[in-house]
JSON list of C-alpha atoms in Angstrom, two decimals:
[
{"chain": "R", "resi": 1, "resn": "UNK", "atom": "CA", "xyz": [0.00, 0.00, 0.00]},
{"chain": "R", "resi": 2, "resn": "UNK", "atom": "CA", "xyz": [1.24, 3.60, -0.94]},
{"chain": "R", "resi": 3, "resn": "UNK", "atom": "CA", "xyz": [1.87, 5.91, 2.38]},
{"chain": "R", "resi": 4, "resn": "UNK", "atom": "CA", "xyz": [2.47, 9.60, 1.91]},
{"chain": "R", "resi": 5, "resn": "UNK", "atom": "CA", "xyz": [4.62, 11.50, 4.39]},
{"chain": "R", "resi": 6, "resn": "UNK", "atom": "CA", "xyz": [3.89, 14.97, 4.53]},
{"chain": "R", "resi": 7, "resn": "UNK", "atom": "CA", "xyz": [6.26, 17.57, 6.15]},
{"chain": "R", "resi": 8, "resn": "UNK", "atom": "CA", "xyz": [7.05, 21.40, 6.39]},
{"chain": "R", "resi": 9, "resn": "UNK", "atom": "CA", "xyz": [3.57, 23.11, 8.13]},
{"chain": "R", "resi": 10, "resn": "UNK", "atom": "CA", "xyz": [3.56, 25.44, 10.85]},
{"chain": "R", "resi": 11, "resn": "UNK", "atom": "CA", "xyz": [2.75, 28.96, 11.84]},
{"chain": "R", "resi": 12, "resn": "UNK", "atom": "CA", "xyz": [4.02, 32.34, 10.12]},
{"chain": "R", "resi": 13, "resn": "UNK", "atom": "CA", "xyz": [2.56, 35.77, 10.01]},
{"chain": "R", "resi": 14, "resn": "UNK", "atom": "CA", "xyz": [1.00, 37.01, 7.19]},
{"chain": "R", "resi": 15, "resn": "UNK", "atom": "CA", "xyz": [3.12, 37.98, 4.24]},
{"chain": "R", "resi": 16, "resn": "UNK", "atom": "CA", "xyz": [5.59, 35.29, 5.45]},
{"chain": "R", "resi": 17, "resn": "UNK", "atom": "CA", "xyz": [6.39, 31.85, 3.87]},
{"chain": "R", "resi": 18, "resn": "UNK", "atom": "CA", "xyz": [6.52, 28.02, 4.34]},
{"chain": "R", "resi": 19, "resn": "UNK", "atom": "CA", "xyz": [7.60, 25.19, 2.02]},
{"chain": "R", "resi": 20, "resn": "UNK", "atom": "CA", "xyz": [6.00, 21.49, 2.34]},
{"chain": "R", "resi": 21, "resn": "UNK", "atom": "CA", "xyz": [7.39, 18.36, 1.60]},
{"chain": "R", "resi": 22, "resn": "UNK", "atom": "CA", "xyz": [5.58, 14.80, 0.70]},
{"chain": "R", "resi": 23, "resn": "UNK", "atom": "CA", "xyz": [7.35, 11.64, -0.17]},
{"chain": "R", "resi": 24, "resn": "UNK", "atom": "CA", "xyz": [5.59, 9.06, -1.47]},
{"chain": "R", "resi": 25, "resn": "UNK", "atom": "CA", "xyz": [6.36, 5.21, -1.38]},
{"chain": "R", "resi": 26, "resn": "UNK", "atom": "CA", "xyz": [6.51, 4.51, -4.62]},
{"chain": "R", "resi": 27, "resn": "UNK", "atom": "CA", "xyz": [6.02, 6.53, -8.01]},
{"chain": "R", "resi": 28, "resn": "UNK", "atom": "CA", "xyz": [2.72, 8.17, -8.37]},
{"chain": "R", "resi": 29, "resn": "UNK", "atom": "CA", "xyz": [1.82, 9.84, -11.68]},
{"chain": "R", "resi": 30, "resn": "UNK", "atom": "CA", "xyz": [-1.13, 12.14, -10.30]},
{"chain": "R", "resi": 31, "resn": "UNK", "atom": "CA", "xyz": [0.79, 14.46, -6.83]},
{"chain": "R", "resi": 32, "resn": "UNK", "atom": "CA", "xyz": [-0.80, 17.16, -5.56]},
{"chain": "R", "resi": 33, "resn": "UNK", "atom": "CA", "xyz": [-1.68, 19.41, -2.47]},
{"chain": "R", "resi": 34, "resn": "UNK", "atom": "CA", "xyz": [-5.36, 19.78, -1.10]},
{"chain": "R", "resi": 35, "resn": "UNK", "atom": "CA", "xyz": [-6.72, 21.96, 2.04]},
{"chain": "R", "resi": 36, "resn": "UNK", "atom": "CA", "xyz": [-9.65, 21.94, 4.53]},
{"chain": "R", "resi": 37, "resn": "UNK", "atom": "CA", "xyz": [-10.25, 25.09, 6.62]},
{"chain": "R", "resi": 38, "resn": "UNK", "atom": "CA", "xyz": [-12.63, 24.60, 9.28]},
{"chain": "R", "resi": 39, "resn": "UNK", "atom": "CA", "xyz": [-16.12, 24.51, 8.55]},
{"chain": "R", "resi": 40, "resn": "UNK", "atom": "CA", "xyz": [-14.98, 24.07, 4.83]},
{"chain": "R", "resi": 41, "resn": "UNK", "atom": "CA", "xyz": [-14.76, 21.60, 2.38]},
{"chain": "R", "resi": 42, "resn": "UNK", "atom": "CA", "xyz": [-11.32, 19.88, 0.68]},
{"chain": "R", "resi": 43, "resn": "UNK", "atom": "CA", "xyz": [-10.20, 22.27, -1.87]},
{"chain": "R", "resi": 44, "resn": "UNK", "atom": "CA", "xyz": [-7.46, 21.58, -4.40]},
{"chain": "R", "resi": 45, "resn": "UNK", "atom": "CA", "xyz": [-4.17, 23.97, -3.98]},
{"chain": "R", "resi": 46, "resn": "UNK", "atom": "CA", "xyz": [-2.36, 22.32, -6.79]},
{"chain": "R", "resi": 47, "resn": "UNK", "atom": "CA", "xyz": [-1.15, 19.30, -8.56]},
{"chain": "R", "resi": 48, "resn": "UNK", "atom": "CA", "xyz": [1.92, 18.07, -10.93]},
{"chain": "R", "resi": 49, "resn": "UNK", "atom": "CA", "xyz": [1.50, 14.87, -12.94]},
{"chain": "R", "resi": 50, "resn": "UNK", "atom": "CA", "xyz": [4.42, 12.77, -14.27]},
{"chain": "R", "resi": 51, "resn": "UNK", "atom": "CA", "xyz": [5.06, 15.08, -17.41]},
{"chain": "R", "resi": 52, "resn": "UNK", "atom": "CA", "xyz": [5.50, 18.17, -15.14]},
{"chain": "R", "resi": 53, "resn": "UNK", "atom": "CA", "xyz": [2.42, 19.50, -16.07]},
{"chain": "R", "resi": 54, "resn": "UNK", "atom": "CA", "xyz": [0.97, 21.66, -13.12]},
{"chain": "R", "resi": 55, "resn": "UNK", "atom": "CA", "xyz": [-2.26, 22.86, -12.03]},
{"chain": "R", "resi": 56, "resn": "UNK", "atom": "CA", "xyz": [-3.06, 25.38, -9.46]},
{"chain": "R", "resi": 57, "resn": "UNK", "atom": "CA", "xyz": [-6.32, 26.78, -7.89]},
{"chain": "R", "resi": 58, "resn": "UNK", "atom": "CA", "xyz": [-7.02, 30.37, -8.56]},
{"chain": "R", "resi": 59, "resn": "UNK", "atom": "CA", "xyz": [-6.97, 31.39, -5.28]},
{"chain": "R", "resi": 60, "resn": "UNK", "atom": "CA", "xyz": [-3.26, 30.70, -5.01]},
{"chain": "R", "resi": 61, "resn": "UNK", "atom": "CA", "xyz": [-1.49, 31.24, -8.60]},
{"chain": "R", "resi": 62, "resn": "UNK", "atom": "CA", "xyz": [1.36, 33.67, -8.42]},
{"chain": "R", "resi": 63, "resn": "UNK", "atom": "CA", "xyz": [2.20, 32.87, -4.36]},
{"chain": "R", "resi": 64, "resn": "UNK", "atom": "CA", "xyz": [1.86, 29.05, -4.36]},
{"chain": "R", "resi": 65, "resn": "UNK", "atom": "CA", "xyz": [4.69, 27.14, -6.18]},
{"chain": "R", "resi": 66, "resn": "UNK", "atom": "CA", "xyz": [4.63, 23.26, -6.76]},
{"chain": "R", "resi": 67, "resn": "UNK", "atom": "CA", "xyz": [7.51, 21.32, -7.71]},
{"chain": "R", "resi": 68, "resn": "UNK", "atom": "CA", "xyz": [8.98, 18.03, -7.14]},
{"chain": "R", "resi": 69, "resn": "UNK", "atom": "CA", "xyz": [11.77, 15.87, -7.26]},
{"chain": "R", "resi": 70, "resn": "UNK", "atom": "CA", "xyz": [10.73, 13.03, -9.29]},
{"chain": "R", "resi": 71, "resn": "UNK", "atom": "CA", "xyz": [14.38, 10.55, -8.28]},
{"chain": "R", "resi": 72, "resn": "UNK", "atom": "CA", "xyz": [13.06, 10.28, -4.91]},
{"chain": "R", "resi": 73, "resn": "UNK", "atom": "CA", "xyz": [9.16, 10.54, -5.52]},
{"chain": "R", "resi": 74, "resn": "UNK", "atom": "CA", "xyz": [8.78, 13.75, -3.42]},
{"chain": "R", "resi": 75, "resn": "UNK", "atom": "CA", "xyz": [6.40, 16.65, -4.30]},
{"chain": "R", "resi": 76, "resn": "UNK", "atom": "CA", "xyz": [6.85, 20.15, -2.60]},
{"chain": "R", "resi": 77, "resn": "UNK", "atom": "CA", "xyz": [4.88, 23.51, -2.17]},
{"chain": "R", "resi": 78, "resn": "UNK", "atom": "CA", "xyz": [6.90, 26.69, -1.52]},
{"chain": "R", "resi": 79, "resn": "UNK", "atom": "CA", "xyz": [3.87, 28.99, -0.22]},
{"chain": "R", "resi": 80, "resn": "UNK", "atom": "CA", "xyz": [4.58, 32.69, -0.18]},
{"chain": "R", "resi": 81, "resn": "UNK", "atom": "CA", "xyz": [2.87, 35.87, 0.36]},
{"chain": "R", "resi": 82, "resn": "UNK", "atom": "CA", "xyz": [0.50, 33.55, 2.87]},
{"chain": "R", "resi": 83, "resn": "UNK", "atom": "CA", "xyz": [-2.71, 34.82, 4.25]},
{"chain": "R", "resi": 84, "resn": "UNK", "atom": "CA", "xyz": [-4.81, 34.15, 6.88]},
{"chain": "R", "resi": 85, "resn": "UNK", "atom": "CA", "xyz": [-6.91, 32.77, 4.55]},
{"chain": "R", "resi": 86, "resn": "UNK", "atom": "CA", "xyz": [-4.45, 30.08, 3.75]},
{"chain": "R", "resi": 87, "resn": "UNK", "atom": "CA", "xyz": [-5.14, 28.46, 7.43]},
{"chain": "R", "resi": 88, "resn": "UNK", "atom": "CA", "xyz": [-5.90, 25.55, 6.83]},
{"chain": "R", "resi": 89, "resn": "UNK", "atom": "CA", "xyz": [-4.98, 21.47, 7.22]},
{"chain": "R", "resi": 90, "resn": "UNK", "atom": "CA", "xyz": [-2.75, 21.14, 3.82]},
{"chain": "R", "resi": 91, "resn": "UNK", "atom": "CA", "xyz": [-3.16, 17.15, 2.91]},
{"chain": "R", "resi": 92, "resn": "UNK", "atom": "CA", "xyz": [-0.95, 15.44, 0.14]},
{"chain": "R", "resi": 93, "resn": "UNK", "atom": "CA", "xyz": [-2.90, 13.15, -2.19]},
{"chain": "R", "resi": 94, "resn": "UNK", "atom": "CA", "xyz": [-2.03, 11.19, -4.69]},
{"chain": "R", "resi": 95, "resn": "UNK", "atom": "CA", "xyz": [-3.04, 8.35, -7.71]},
{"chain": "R", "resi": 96, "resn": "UNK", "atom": "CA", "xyz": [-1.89, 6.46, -10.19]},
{"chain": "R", "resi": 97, "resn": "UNK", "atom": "CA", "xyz": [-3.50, 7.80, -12.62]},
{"chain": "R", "resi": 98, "resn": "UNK", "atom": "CA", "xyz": [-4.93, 11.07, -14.28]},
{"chain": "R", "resi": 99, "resn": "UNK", "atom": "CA", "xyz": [-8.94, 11.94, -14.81]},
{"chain": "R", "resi": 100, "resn": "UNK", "atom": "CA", "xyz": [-9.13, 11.08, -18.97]},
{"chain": "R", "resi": 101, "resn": "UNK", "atom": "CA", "xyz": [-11.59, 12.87, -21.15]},
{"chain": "R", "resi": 102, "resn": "UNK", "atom": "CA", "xyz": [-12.57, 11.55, -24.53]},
{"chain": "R", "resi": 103, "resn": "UNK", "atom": "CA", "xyz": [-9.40, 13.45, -25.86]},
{"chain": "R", "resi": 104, "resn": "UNK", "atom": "CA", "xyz": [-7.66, 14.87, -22.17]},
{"chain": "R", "resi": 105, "resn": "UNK", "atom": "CA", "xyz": [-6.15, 13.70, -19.09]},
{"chain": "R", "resi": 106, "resn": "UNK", "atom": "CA", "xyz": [-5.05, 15.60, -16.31]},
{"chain": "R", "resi": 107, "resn": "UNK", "atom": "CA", "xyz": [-4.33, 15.44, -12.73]},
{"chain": "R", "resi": 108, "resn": "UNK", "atom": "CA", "xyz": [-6.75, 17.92, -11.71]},
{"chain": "R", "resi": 109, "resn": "UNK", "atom": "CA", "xyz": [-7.53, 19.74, -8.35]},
{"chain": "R", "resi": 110, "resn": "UNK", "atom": "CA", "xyz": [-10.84, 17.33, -7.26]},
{"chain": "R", "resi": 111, "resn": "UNK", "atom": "CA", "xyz": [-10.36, 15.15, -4.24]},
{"chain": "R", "resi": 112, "resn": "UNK", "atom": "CA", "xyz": [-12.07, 12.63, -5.33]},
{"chain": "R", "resi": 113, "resn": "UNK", "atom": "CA", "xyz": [-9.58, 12.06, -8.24]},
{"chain": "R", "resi": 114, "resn": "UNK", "atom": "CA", "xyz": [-6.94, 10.59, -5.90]},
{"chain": "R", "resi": 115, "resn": "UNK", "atom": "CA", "xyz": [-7.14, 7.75, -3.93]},
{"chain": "R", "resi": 116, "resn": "UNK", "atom": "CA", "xyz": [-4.28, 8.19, -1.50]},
{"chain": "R", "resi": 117, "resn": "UNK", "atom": "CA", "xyz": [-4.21, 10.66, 1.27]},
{"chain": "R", "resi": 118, "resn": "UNK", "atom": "CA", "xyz": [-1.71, 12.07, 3.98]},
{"chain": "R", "resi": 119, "resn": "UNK", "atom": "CA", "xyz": [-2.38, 12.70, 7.27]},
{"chain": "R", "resi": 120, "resn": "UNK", "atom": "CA", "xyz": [-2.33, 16.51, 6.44]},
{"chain": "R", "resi": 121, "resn": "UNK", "atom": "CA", "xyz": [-0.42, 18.85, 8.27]},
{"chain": "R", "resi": 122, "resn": "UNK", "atom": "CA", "xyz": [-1.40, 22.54, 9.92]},
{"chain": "R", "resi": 123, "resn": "UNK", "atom": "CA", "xyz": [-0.63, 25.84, 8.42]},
{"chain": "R", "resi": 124, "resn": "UNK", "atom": "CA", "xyz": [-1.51, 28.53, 10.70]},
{"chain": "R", "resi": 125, "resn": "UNK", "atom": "CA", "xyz": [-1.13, 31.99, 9.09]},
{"chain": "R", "resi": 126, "resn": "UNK", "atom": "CA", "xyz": [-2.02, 35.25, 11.47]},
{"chain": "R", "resi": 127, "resn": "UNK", "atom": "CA", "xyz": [-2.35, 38.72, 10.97]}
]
């Protein structure tokens, strides 16, 4: 069975930054970063599939940067510029394979695309 081991949350004043980490047991095409603010539902942050193609929610393009290092099957997300709004559990999900279309695939931002979860870990932002 895949694990994920998340790392890298914690709490920073507004404006600041923090960087995640999540390694996965094996290769995963389909990595990505979801959150759940209290009282909210699981939104996705942002996702990178095998090709290095990357998807990000609206609500974080130009602070939120996803990356990974594909030789040891480890996805990251350097968050700047965070908000209180950020706050939020940050879990790392990830599948096997993409959502397919008659002529697409992608790894998109919908939980219930991936099949493999993290424990999540908490990002406290203040103002």
């Amino acid at each position: 069975q895949v694990q994920l081991r998340e790392s890298g949350g914690g709490s920073v004043q507004a404006a600041g930054s923090l960087r995640l980490s999540c390694v996965a047991s094996k290769y995963m095409f389909c990595m990505g970063w979801f959150r759940e603010a209290p009282g909210k539902q699981r939104e996705g942050v942002a996702t990178i599939d095998g090709d290095g193609k990357i998807v990000y929610a609206d609500s974080v393009k130009g602070r939120f940067t996803i990356s990974k290092d594909a030789t040891n099957n480890t996805v990251f997300l350097q968050m700047n510029t965070l908000q209180p709004e950020d706050t939020a559990v940050y879990f790392c999900a990830a599948d096997p394979e993409p959502a397919v279309g008659t002529s697409w695939y992608e790894c998109r931002t919908v939980a219930a695309d991936y099949g493999i979860w993290g424990q999540g870990t908490q990002v406290t932002v203040s103002s």
